[in-house]
Tab-separated table of C-alpha atoms in Angstrom:
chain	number	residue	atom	x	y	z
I	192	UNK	CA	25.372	7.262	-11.896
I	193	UNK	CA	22.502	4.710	-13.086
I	194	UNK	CA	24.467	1.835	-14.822
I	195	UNK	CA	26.331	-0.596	-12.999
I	196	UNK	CA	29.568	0.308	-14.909
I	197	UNK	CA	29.135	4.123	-13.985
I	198	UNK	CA	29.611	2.817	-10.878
I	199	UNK	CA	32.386	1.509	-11.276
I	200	UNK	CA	34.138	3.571	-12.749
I	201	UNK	CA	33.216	6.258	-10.353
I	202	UNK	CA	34.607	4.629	-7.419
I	203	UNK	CA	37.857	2.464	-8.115
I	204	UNK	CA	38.956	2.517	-4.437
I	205	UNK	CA	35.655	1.305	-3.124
I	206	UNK	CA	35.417	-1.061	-0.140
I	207	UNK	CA	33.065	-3.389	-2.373
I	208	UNK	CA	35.434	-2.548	-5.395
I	209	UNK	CA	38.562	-4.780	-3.377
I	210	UNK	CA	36.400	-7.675	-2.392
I	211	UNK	CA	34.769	-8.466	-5.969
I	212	UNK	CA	37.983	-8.590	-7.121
I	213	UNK	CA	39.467	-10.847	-4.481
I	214	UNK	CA	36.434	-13.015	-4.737
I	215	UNK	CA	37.091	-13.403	-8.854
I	216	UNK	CA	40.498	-14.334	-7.801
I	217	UNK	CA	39.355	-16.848	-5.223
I	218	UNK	CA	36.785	-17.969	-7.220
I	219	UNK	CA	39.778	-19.350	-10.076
I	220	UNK	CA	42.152	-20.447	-7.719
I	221	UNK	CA	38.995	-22.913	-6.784
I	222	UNK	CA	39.510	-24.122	-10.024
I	223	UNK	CA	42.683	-24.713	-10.371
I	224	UNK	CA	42.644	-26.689	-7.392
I	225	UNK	CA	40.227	-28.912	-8.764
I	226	UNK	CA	42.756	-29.891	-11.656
I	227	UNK	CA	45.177	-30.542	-8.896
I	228	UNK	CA	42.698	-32.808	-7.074
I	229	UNK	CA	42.081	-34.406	-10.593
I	230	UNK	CA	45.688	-34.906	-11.577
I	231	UNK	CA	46.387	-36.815	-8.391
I	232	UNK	CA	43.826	-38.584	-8.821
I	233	UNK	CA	44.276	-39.750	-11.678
I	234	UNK	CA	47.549	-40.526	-10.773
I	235	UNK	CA	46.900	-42.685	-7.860
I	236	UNK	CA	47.012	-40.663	-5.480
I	237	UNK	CA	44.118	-40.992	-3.635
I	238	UNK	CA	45.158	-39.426	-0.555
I	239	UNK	CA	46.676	-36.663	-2.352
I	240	UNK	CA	43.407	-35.451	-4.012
I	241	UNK	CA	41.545	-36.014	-1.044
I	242	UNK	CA	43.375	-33.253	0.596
I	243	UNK	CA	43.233	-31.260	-2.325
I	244	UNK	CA	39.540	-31.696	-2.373
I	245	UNK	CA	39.365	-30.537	0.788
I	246	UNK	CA	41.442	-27.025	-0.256
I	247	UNK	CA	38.903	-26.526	-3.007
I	248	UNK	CA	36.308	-27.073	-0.045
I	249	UNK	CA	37.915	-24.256	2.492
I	250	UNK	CA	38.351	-22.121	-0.783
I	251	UNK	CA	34.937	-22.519	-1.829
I	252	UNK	CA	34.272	-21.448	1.930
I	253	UNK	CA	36.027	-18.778	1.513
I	254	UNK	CA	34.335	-17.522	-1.847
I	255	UNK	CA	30.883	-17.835	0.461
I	256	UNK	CA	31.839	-15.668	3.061
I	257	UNK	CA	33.161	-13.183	1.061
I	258	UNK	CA	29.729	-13.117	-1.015
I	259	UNK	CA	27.886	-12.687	2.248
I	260	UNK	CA	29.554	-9.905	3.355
I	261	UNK	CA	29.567	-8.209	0.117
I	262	UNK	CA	25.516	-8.716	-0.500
I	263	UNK	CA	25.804	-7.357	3.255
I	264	UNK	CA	27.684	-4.164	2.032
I	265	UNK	CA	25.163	-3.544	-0.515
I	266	UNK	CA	22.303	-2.497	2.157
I	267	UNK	CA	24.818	0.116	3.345
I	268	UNK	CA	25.874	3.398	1.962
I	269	UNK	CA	23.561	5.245	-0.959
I	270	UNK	CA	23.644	2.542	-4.202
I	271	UNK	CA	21.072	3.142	-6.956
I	272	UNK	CA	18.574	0.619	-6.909
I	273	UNK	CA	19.580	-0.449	-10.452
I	274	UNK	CA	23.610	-0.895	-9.160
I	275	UNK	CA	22.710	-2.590	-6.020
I	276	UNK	CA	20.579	-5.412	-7.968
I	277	UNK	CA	23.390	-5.555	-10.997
I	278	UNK	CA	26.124	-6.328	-8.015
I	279	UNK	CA	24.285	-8.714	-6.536
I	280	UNK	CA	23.860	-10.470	-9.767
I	281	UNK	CA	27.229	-10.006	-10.555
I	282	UNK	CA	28.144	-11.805	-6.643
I	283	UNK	CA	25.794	-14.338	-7.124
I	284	UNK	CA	26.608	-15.781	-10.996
I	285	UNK	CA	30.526	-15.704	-9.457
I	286	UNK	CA	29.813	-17.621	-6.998
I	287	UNK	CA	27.939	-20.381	-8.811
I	288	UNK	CA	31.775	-20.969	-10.770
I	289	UNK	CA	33.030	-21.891	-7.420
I	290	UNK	CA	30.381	-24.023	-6.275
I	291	UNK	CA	30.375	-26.239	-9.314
I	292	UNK	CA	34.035	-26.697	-8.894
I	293	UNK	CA	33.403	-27.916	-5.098
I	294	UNK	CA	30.640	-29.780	-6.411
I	295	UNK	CA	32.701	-31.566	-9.039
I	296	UNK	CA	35.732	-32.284	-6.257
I	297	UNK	CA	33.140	-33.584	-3.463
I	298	UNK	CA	32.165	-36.149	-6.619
I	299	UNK	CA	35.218	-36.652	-7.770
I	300	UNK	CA	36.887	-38.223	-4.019
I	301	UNK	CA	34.240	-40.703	-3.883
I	302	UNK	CA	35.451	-42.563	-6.970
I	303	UNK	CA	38.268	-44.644	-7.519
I	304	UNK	CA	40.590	-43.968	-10.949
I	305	UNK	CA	39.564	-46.723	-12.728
I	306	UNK	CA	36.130	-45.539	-12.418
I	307	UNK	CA	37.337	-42.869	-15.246
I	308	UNK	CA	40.531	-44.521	-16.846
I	309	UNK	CA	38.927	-44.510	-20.273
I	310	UNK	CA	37.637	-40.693	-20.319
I	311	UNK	CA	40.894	-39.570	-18.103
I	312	UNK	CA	42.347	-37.739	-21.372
I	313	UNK	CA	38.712	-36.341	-22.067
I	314	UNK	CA	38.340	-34.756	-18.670
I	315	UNK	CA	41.844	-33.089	-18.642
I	316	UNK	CA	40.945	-31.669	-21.954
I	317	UNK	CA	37.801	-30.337	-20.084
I	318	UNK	CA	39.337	-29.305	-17.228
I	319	UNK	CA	41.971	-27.239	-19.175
I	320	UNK	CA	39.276	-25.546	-21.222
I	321	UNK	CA	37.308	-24.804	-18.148
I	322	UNK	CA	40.290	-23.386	-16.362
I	323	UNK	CA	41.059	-21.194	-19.516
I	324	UNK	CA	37.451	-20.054	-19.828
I	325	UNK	CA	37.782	-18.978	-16.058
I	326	UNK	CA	41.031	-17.104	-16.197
I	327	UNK	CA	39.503	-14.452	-18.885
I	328	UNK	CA	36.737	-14.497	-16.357
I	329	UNK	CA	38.979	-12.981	-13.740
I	330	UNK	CA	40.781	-11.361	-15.688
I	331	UNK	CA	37.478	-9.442	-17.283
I	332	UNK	CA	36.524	-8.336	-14.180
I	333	UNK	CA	38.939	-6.683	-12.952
I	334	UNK	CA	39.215	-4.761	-16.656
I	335	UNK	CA	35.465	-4.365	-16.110
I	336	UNK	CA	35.771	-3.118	-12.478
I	337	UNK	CA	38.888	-0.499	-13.940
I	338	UNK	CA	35.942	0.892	-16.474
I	339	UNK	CA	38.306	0.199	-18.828
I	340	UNK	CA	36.193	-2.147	-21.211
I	341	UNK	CA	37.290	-2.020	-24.887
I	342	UNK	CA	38.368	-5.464	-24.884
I	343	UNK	CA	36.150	-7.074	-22.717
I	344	UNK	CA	33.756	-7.499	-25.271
I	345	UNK	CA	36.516	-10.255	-26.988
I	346	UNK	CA	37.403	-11.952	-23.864
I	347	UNK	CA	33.628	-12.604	-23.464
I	348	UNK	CA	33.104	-13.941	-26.715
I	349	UNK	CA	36.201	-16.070	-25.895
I	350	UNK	CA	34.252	-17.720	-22.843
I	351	UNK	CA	31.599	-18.411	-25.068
I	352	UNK	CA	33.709	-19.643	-27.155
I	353	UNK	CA	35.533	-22.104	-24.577
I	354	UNK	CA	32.129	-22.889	-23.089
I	355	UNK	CA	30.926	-24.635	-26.449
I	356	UNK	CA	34.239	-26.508	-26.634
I	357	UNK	CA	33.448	-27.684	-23.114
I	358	UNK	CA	30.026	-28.726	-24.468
I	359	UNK	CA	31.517	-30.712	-27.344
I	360	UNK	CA	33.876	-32.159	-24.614
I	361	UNK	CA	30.920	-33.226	-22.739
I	362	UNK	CA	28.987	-35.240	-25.512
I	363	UNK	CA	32.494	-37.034	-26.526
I	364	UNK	CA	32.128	-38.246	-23.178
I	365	UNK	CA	29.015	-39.793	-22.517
I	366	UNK	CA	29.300	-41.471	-26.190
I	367	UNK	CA	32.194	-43.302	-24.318
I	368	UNK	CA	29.582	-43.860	-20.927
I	369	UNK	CA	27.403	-46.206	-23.412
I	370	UNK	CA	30.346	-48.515	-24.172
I	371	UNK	CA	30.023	-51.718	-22.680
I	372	UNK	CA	32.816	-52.087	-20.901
I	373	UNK	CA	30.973	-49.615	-18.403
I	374	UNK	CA	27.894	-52.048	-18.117
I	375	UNK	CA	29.364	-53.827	-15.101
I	376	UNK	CA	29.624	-50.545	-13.254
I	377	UNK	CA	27.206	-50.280	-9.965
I	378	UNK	CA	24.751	-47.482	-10.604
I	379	UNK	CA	25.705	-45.648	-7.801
I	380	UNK	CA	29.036	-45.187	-9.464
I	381	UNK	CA	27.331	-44.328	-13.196
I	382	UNK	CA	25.536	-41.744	-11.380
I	383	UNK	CA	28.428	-40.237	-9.535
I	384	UNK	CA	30.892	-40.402	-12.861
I	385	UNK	CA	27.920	-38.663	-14.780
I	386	UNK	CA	26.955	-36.251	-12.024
I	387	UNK	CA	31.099	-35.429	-12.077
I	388	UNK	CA	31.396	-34.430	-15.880
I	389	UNK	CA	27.929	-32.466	-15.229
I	390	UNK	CA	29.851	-30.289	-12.597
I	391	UNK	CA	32.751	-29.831	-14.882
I	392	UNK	CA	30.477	-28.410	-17.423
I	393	UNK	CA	28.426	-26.392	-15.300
I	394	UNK	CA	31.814	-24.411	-14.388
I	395	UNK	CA	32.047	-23.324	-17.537
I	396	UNK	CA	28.354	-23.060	-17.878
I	397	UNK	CA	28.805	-20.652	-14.982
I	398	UNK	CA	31.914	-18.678	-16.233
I	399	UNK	CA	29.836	-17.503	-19.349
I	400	UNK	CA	26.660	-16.707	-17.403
I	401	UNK	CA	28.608	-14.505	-15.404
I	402	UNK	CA	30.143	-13.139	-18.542
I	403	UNK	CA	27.272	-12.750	-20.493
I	404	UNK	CA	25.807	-10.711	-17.110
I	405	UNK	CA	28.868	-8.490	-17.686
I	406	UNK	CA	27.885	-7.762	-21.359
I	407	UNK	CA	24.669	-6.670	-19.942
I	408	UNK	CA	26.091	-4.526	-17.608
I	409	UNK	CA	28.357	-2.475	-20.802
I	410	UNK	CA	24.806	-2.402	-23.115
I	411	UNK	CA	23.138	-0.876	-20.343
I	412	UNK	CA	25.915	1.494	-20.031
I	413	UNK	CA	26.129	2.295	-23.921
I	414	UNK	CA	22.425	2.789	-24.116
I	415	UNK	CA	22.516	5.571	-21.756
I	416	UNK	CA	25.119	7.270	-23.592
């Protein structure tokens, strides 16, 4: 078995098999708790979104351990040189979703609501498309991890897809950052606002890398067939 998705296929019930797929579910349930943490927020509840911060923290946590002991598992057993680099590709580009979520929550706590009262509409929108962008993620796995992979092709293209919208999203945004009613803002808290839409994006940014890492993994697969 040479390709990545050989593997897979090969070995459903796999140790390594169960914890890829419980770290893509871990990995969207960090993002989902971001939009909570943003939705209180936004609604004034500062305390609220602090705490939910801190759950997108312990899940982000969470998503680390279970990478380490995965890239751990890979030095045991017999894995092809080929699958054992592919997997640890695949573990590392998964994890970057949920540390851009935790990035964008850590950001997000140290701002007050009116900090982002005129883009509040524009960052739900984002949110929302990131969110959507990293449910097909999950859900592509796990169709990728079954070897069953005649639609995954679609639900990557839909990523893409979702990831330009997210992009679009982005510029709308900043546009607004030149207005002048943000001139009186300190720069700390320009910096922070900007460096908090950047982490949005780069969710997304890291949804499709992952996804475009799993249309690797089928071409390598097809070619050898």
């Amino acid at each position: 078995m040479g390709t990545l998705l050989e593997w897979f296929r090969g070995r459903r019930e796999a140790k390594i098999i169960r914890r890829i797929k419980e770290d893509g579910k871990k990995v969207y349930e960090c993002v989902v708790q971001f939009k909570e943490a943003l939705n209180l927020f936004l609604n004034d509840d500062l305390k609220g979104a602090q705490s939910a911060g801190k759950k997108v923290n312990k899940i982000e946590n969470e998503c680390d351990n279970l990478r380490r002991e995965l890239l751990a598992e890979l030095t045991k057993g017999e894995l092809a040189p080929q699958v054992r680099n592919d997997l640890a590709h695949l573990i590392n580009r998964l994890d970057q979703v949920a540390n851009s979520a935790n990035a964008a929550a850590r950001r997000l706590v140290i701002l007050k609501p009116e900090h982002v009262k005129s883009i509040a509409d524009d960052l739900l929108e984002m949110v929302d498309k990131t969110i959507e962008g990293a449910e097909i993620l999950r859900d592509t796995i796990e169709i990728e991890i079954e070897g069953k992979t005649e639609h995954v092709d679609a639900s990557i293209s839909k990523i893409n897809y979702l990831e330009h919208v997210v992009d679009q999203i982005h510029y709308r945004i900043l546009q607004k950052l030149i207005e002048p009613e943000y001139k009186d803002f300190s720069p700390f808290v320009a910096l922070t606002v900007y460096q908090l839409i950047g982490s949005i994006e780069q969710i997304s940014d890291s949804c499709e890398n992952t996804a475009d890492f799993v249309k690797i993994i089928n071409l390598q697969a097809v070619r050898r067939s």
